[in-house]
Amino acid sequence: MVEWTEQERSIINNIFSNLDYDDIGPKALARCLIVYPWTQRYFASFGNLYNADAIKTNPNIATHGTKVLHGLDRAVKNLDNIKATYAELSVLHSEKLHVDPDNFKLLADCLTIVIAAKLGNAFTPEIQATFQKFLAVVVSALGRQYH
Amino acid sequence: MSLTPKDKDTVKAFWAKVSDRVDDIGADALNRMLMVYPQTKTYFAHWKDLSPGSAPVRKHGKTIMSGVSDAVSKIDDLTTGLLNLSELHAFTLRVDPANFKILAHNILVVLAIMFPIDFTPEIHVSMDKFLSALALALSEKYR
């Protein structure tokens, strides 16, 4: 069971309630595909991913980035039970999407960097620690049902 | 995943842009590493003060970043250029190489914070590759 302090809950809720999903989601996913190009393997049907500019302007990637970011909402609302909350999503990623769970961490790192760029100095070390803890729990839960 | 000529140019150009804030980058990255990855504090038990902005942390951030700046100038042959530093880390400091990745991540976070417009995905990938290559050169003498 993951323990969350009141402060951590507050930090996580703050970040997500002030988030522009349509901006951050696309940016995080695009960055992941550019910085870790092997992750493009899951998006062969998304159209032109030929170079960084193509990725950044690809509407399918943008839509999907927003969708993935909204996927985190349920974890934010169920901090005390992220593992159960994501059991089905984990099965989906394993059995249907066949995503290597190592990729979850890559996207999490890119999301951290995009949020850091957005918040600037407001992304203090304490807030970074809390946010990364949250993402680590999500990443773990998403990999849990793989076998 | 070795550095292409384009990567090297990108890193050198970006580093020139950020070079006057290098000490701040080092201090902030180190602060974040100690706070976000508390296990890294085990290497600094000999410091009296590990709090953010403390003198030992600022000084050490500066030391580390001058090493990184030096590596930028030796980007064409990091293994040879960082030989002495590798021996230091391998035989004296004995820092587990997993920690190089952790510090690199925090350097990237600080770059994103300080240069939100300039730190594009294209620059991010070249910097990430460079810091990985640096870590590899630093681990050269470990075994």
Short mmCIF file of C-alpha atoms in Angstrom, two decimals:
data_model
loop_
_atom_site.label_atom_id
_atom_site.label_comp_id
_atom_site.label_asym_id
_atom_site.label_seq_id
_atom_site.Cartn_x
_atom_site.Cartn_y
_atom_site.Cartn_z
CA MET A 1 0.00 0.00 0.00
CA VAL A 2 1.40 3.36 -0.95
CA GLU A 3 1.30 6.00 1.77
CA TRP A 4 0.50 9.58 0.78
CA THR A 5 0.83 12.56 3.10
CA GLU A 6 -1.75 15.34 3.00
CA GLN A 7 0.83 17.54 1.37
CA GLU A 8 1.54 15.01 -1.37
CA ARG A 9 -2.17 14.61 -2.11
CA SER A 10 -2.51 18.35 -2.30
CA ILE A 11 0.48 18.73 -4.63
CA ILE A 12 -0.78 16.05 -7.01
CA ASN A 13 -4.30 17.46 -7.09
CA ASN A 14 -2.95 20.94 -7.69
CA ILE A 15 -0.82 19.89 -10.62
CA PHE A 16 -3.68 18.09 -12.35
CA SER A 17 -6.37 20.67 -11.66
CA ASN A 18 -4.19 23.34 -13.28
CA LEU A 19 -3.14 21.22 -16.21
CA ASP A 20 -3.84 22.11 -19.83
CA TYR A 21 -4.32 18.56 -21.07
CA ASP A 22 -4.48 19.58 -24.72
CA ASP A 23 -1.09 21.25 -24.44
CA ILE A 24 0.84 18.98 -22.11
CA GLY A 25 -0.45 15.62 -23.37
CA PRO A 26 0.62 16.12 -26.99
CA LYS A 27 3.94 17.66 -25.97
CA ALA A 28 4.81 14.78 -23.63
CA LEU A 29 3.98 12.07 -26.15
CA ALA A 30 5.75 13.86 -29.01
CA ARG A 31 8.84 14.34 -26.85
CA CYS A 32 8.84 10.65 -25.95
CA LEU A 33 8.69 9.64 -29.62
CA ILE A 34 11.52 12.04 -30.48
CA VAL A 35 13.82 11.40 -27.52
CA TYR A 36 13.24 7.62 -27.50
CA PRO A 37 12.55 6.87 -31.16
CA TRP A 38 12.07 3.14 -30.62
CA THR A 39 8.77 3.99 -28.92
CA GLN A 40 7.45 4.87 -32.39
CA ARG A 41 7.00 1.14 -32.91
CA TYR A 42 3.58 1.38 -31.28
CA PHE A 43 2.36 4.11 -33.58
CA ALA A 44 2.95 2.69 -37.04
CA SER A 45 -0.65 3.44 -38.03
CA PHE A 46 -0.53 7.07 -36.91
CA GLY A 47 0.81 8.54 -40.15
CA ASN A 48 3.94 10.58 -40.71
CA LEU A 49 6.48 10.22 -37.89
CA TYR A 50 9.41 10.70 -40.17
CA ASN A 51 11.11 13.54 -38.30
CA ALA A 52 10.70 15.68 -35.21
CA ASP A 53 8.58 18.32 -36.96
CA ALA A 54 6.27 15.68 -38.42
CA ILE A 55 5.82 14.15 -34.97
CA LYS A 56 5.17 17.51 -33.34
CA THR A 57 2.47 18.43 -35.87
CA ASN A 58 0.88 14.99 -36.22
CA PRO A 59 -2.79 15.33 -35.19
CA ASN A 60 -3.15 11.63 -34.31
CA ILE A 61 -0.24 11.90 -31.88
CA ALA A 62 -1.73 15.05 -30.39
CA THR A 63 -5.12 13.41 -29.83
CA HIS A 64 -3.49 10.36 -28.35
CA GLY A 65 -1.26 12.42 -26.06
CA THR A 66 -4.31 14.13 -24.58
CA LYS A 67 -6.03 10.76 -24.15
CA VAL A 68 -3.04 9.22 -22.36
CA LEU A 69 -2.75 12.20 -20.02
CA HIS A 70 -6.43 11.96 -19.13
CA GLY A 71 -5.72 8.33 -18.37
CA LEU A 72 -3.89 9.57 -15.28
CA ASP A 73 -7.06 11.19 -13.90
CA ARG A 74 -8.34 7.98 -12.37
CA ALA A 75 -5.09 7.50 -10.49
CA VAL A 76 -5.35 11.05 -9.14
CA LYS A 77 -8.89 10.32 -7.92
CA ASN A 78 -7.92 6.93 -6.44
CA LEU A 79 -4.51 7.58 -4.92
CA ASP A 80 -5.06 4.93 -2.27
CA ASN A 81 -5.82 2.22 -4.76
CA ILE A 82 -3.92 2.86 -7.95
CA LYS A 83 -3.00 -0.79 -8.37
CA ALA A 84 -6.62 -1.96 -8.52
CA THR A 85 -7.71 1.09 -10.49
CA TYR A 86 -5.30 0.24 -13.30
CA ALA A 87 -5.60 -3.55 -13.29
CA GLU A 88 -7.72 -3.53 -16.43
CA LEU A 89 -5.56 -0.94 -18.19
CA SER A 90 -2.53 -3.04 -17.37
CA VAL A 91 -4.10 -6.09 -18.97
CA LEU A 92 -4.97 -3.98 -22.01
CA HIS A 93 -1.41 -2.72 -22.41
CA SER A 94 -0.05 -6.23 -22.04
CA GLU A 95 -2.48 -8.42 -23.96
CA LYS A 96 -3.90 -6.10 -26.58
CA LEU A 97 -1.38 -3.31 -27.09
CA HIS A 98 1.72 -5.43 -26.35
CA VAL A 99 3.61 -2.44 -24.95
CA ASP A 100 6.96 -3.17 -23.29
CA PRO A 101 6.44 -1.85 -19.74
CA ASP A 102 9.85 -0.20 -19.80
CA ASN A 103 8.23 2.35 -22.08
CA PHE A 104 5.97 3.59 -19.29
CA LYS A 105 8.98 5.02 -17.48
CA LEU A 106 10.22 6.72 -20.65
CA LEU A 107 6.91 8.52 -21.12
CA ALA A 108 6.81 9.38 -17.40
CA ASP A 109 10.25 11.01 -17.66
CA CYS A 110 9.18 13.05 -20.68
CA LEU A 111 5.99 14.13 -18.89
CA THR A 112 8.10 15.25 -15.92
CA ILE A 113 10.29 17.35 -18.19
CA VAL A 114 7.34 18.93 -20.03
CA ILE A 115 5.66 19.83 -16.72
CA ALA A 116 8.98 21.20 -15.42
CA ALA A 117 9.24 23.44 -18.49
CA LYS A 118 5.64 24.61 -17.96
CA LEU A 119 5.89 25.33 -14.22
CA GLY A 120 9.44 26.68 -14.19
CA ASN A 121 10.74 27.41 -10.71
CA ALA A 122 7.32 26.55 -9.29
CA PHE A 123 8.34 22.95 -10.00
CA THR A 124 10.33 22.82 -6.78
CA PRO A 125 12.40 19.79 -5.74
CA GLU A 126 9.61 18.84 -3.29
CA ILE A 127 6.98 19.00 -6.00
CA GLN A 128 9.25 17.08 -8.38
CA ALA A 129 9.70 14.36 -5.73
CA THR A 130 5.95 14.03 -5.19
CA PHE A 131 5.15 14.05 -8.90
CA GLN A 132 7.80 11.43 -9.66
CA LYS A 133 6.54 9.29 -6.77
CA PHE A 134 3.04 9.47 -8.24
CA LEU A 135 4.27 8.53 -11.72
CA ALA A 136 6.35 5.67 -10.30
CA VAL A 137 3.25 4.21 -8.66
CA VAL A 138 1.29 4.56 -11.90
CA VAL A 139 4.09 2.94 -13.91
CA SER A 140 4.28 0.06 -11.46
CA ALA A 141 0.50 -0.47 -11.54
CA LEU A 142 0.46 -0.47 -15.31
CA GLY A 143 3.10 -3.17 -15.43
CA ARG A 144 1.53 -5.28 -12.70
CA GLN A 145 -0.69 -7.56 -14.79
CA TYR A 146 1.95 -8.55 -17.32
CA HIS A 147 2.87 -12.22 -17.29
CA MET B 1 23.50 5.00 -29.73
CA SER B 2 26.71 6.92 -30.36
CA LEU B 3 26.86 10.67 -30.91
CA THR B 4 26.36 11.74 -34.52
CA PRO B 5 28.10 14.86 -35.83
CA LYS B 6 24.71 16.57 -35.56
CA ASP B 7 24.40 15.55 -31.90
CA LYS B 8 27.86 16.96 -31.18
CA ASP B 9 27.06 20.27 -32.87
CA THR B 10 23.74 20.48 -31.06
CA VAL B 11 25.34 19.82 -27.67
CA LYS B 12 28.16 22.30 -28.24
CA ALA B 13 25.80 25.03 -29.44
CA PHE B 14 23.33 24.50 -26.59
CA TRP B 15 26.11 24.32 -24.00
CA ALA B 16 27.52 27.62 -25.23
CA LYS B 17 24.06 29.12 -24.71
CA VAL B 18 23.70 27.84 -21.15
CA SER B 19 27.34 28.17 -20.07
CA ASP B 20 26.94 31.30 -17.97
CA ARG B 21 24.35 29.57 -15.78
CA VAL B 22 26.32 26.39 -15.40
CA ASP B 23 26.92 26.81 -11.64
CA ASP B 24 23.20 27.34 -10.99
CA ILE B 25 22.37 24.32 -13.12
CA GLY B 26 24.77 22.18 -11.11
CA ALA B 27 23.51 23.34 -7.73
CA ASP B 28 19.84 22.88 -8.66
CA ALA B 29 20.40 19.48 -10.28
CA LEU B 30 22.29 18.22 -7.25
CA ASN B 31 19.64 19.59 -4.86
CA ARG B 32 16.91 17.83 -6.78
CA MET B 33 18.85 14.58 -6.94
CA LEU B 34 19.37 14.55 -3.16
CA MET B 35 15.71 15.32 -2.52
CA VAL B 36 13.98 13.26 -5.21
CA TYR B 37 16.32 10.25 -4.88
CA PRO B 38 17.20 10.18 -1.18
CA GLN B 39 19.35 7.09 -1.58
CA THR B 40 21.95 9.35 -3.28
CA LYS B 41 22.52 11.07 0.06
CA THR B 42 24.44 8.01 1.15
CA TYR B 43 27.43 9.32 -0.80
CA PHE B 44 27.50 12.57 1.12
CA ALA B 45 27.29 11.43 4.74
CA HIS B 46 30.53 13.33 5.36
CA TRP B 47 28.89 16.72 4.66
CA LYS B 48 27.46 18.62 7.59
CA ASP B 49 24.75 20.30 5.57
CA LEU B 50 22.78 18.64 2.77
CA SER B 51 19.99 21.18 2.68
CA PRO B 52 19.14 22.93 -0.57
CA GLY B 53 21.41 25.88 -1.29
CA SER B 54 23.93 24.84 1.32
CA ALA B 55 27.57 25.63 0.71
CA PRO B 56 28.78 22.04 0.16
CA VAL B 57 25.95 21.37 -2.30
CA ARG B 58 26.60 24.56 -4.26
CA LYS B 59 30.32 23.91 -4.37
CA HIS B 60 29.89 20.31 -5.45
CA GLY B 61 27.33 21.24 -8.11
CA LYS B 62 29.97 23.59 -9.52
CA THR B 63 32.60 20.85 -9.47
CA ILE B 64 30.34 18.42 -11.28
CA MET B 65 29.27 20.91 -13.92
CA SER B 66 32.82 21.95 -14.71
CA GLY B 67 33.40 18.24 -15.35
CA VAL B 68 30.42 18.21 -17.71
CA SER B 69 31.64 21.37 -19.48
CA ASP B 70 35.04 19.76 -19.85
CA ALA B 71 33.37 16.70 -21.34
CA VAL B 72 31.64 18.92 -23.92
CA SER B 73 35.06 20.11 -25.07
CA LYS B 74 36.22 16.49 -25.31
CA ILE B 75 33.08 15.27 -27.01
CA ASP B 76 35.00 13.69 -29.88
CA ASP B 77 36.68 11.18 -27.56
CA LEU B 78 35.03 11.02 -24.19
CA THR B 79 36.67 7.75 -23.15
CA THR B 80 40.19 9.14 -23.50
CA GLY B 81 39.27 12.61 -22.32
CA LEU B 82 37.62 11.41 -19.12
CA LEU B 83 40.15 8.73 -18.20
CA ASN B 84 41.34 10.41 -15.02
CA LEU B 85 37.81 11.17 -13.89
CA SER B 86 36.87 7.58 -14.58
CA GLU B 87 39.69 6.34 -12.39
CA LEU B 88 38.62 8.71 -9.65
CA HIS B 89 35.02 7.47 -9.74
CA ALA B 90 36.04 3.83 -10.07
CA PHE B 91 38.75 3.50 -7.47
CA THR B 92 38.24 6.33 -5.02
CA LEU B 93 34.63 7.49 -5.09
CA ARG B 94 33.14 4.16 -6.13
CA VAL B 95 29.82 5.71 -7.07
CA ASP B 96 27.41 3.08 -8.39
CA PRO B 97 27.07 3.92 -12.09
CA ALA B 98 23.27 3.75 -11.83
CA ASN B 99 23.53 7.11 -10.14
CA PHE B 100 24.97 8.77 -13.25
CA LYS B 101 21.61 8.21 -14.91
CA ILE B 102 19.82 9.72 -11.95
CA LEU B 103 21.94 12.86 -11.99
CA ALA B 104 21.58 13.13 -15.77
CA HIS B 105 17.78 13.07 -15.42
CA ASN B 106 17.92 15.90 -12.90
CA ILE B 107 20.22 17.94 -15.14
CA LEU B 108 17.65 17.56 -17.93
CA VAL B 109 14.81 18.64 -15.59
CA VAL B 110 16.78 21.76 -14.61
CA LEU B 111 17.51 22.55 -18.26
CA ALA B 112 13.77 22.30 -18.99
CA ILE B 113 13.01 24.65 -16.10
CA MET B 114 15.67 27.22 -16.97
CA PHE B 115 15.31 27.07 -20.76
CA PRO B 116 11.68 26.08 -21.42
CA ILE B 117 11.68 27.39 -25.00
CA ASP B 118 15.21 26.41 -26.01
CA PHE B 119 15.15 22.91 -24.55
CA THR B 120 13.25 21.45 -27.48
CA PRO B 121 12.76 17.70 -27.98
CA GLU B 122 15.56 17.77 -30.58
CA ILE B 123 18.01 19.30 -28.14
CA HIS B 124 16.72 17.03 -25.38
CA VAL B 125 17.57 13.88 -27.34
CA SER B 126 21.11 15.05 -28.15
CA MET B 127 21.74 16.11 -24.55
CA ASP B 128 20.35 12.83 -23.24
CA LYS B 129 22.63 10.89 -25.61
CA PHE B 130 25.60 13.03 -24.58
CA LEU B 131 25.00 12.53 -20.85
CA SER B 132 24.63 8.77 -21.45
CA ALA B 133 27.91 8.71 -23.39
CA LEU B 134 29.51 10.71 -20.58
CA ALA B 135 28.26 8.21 -18.01
CA LEU B 136 29.63 5.36 -20.08
CA ALA B 137 33.07 7.00 -20.32
CA LEU B 138 32.97 7.63 -16.58
CA SER B 139 32.26 3.94 -15.91
CA GLU B 140 35.09 2.82 -18.19
CA LYS B 141 37.57 1.91 -15.42
CA TYR B 142 35.09 0.28 -13.04
CA ARG B 143 35.87 -3.28 -14.03
#
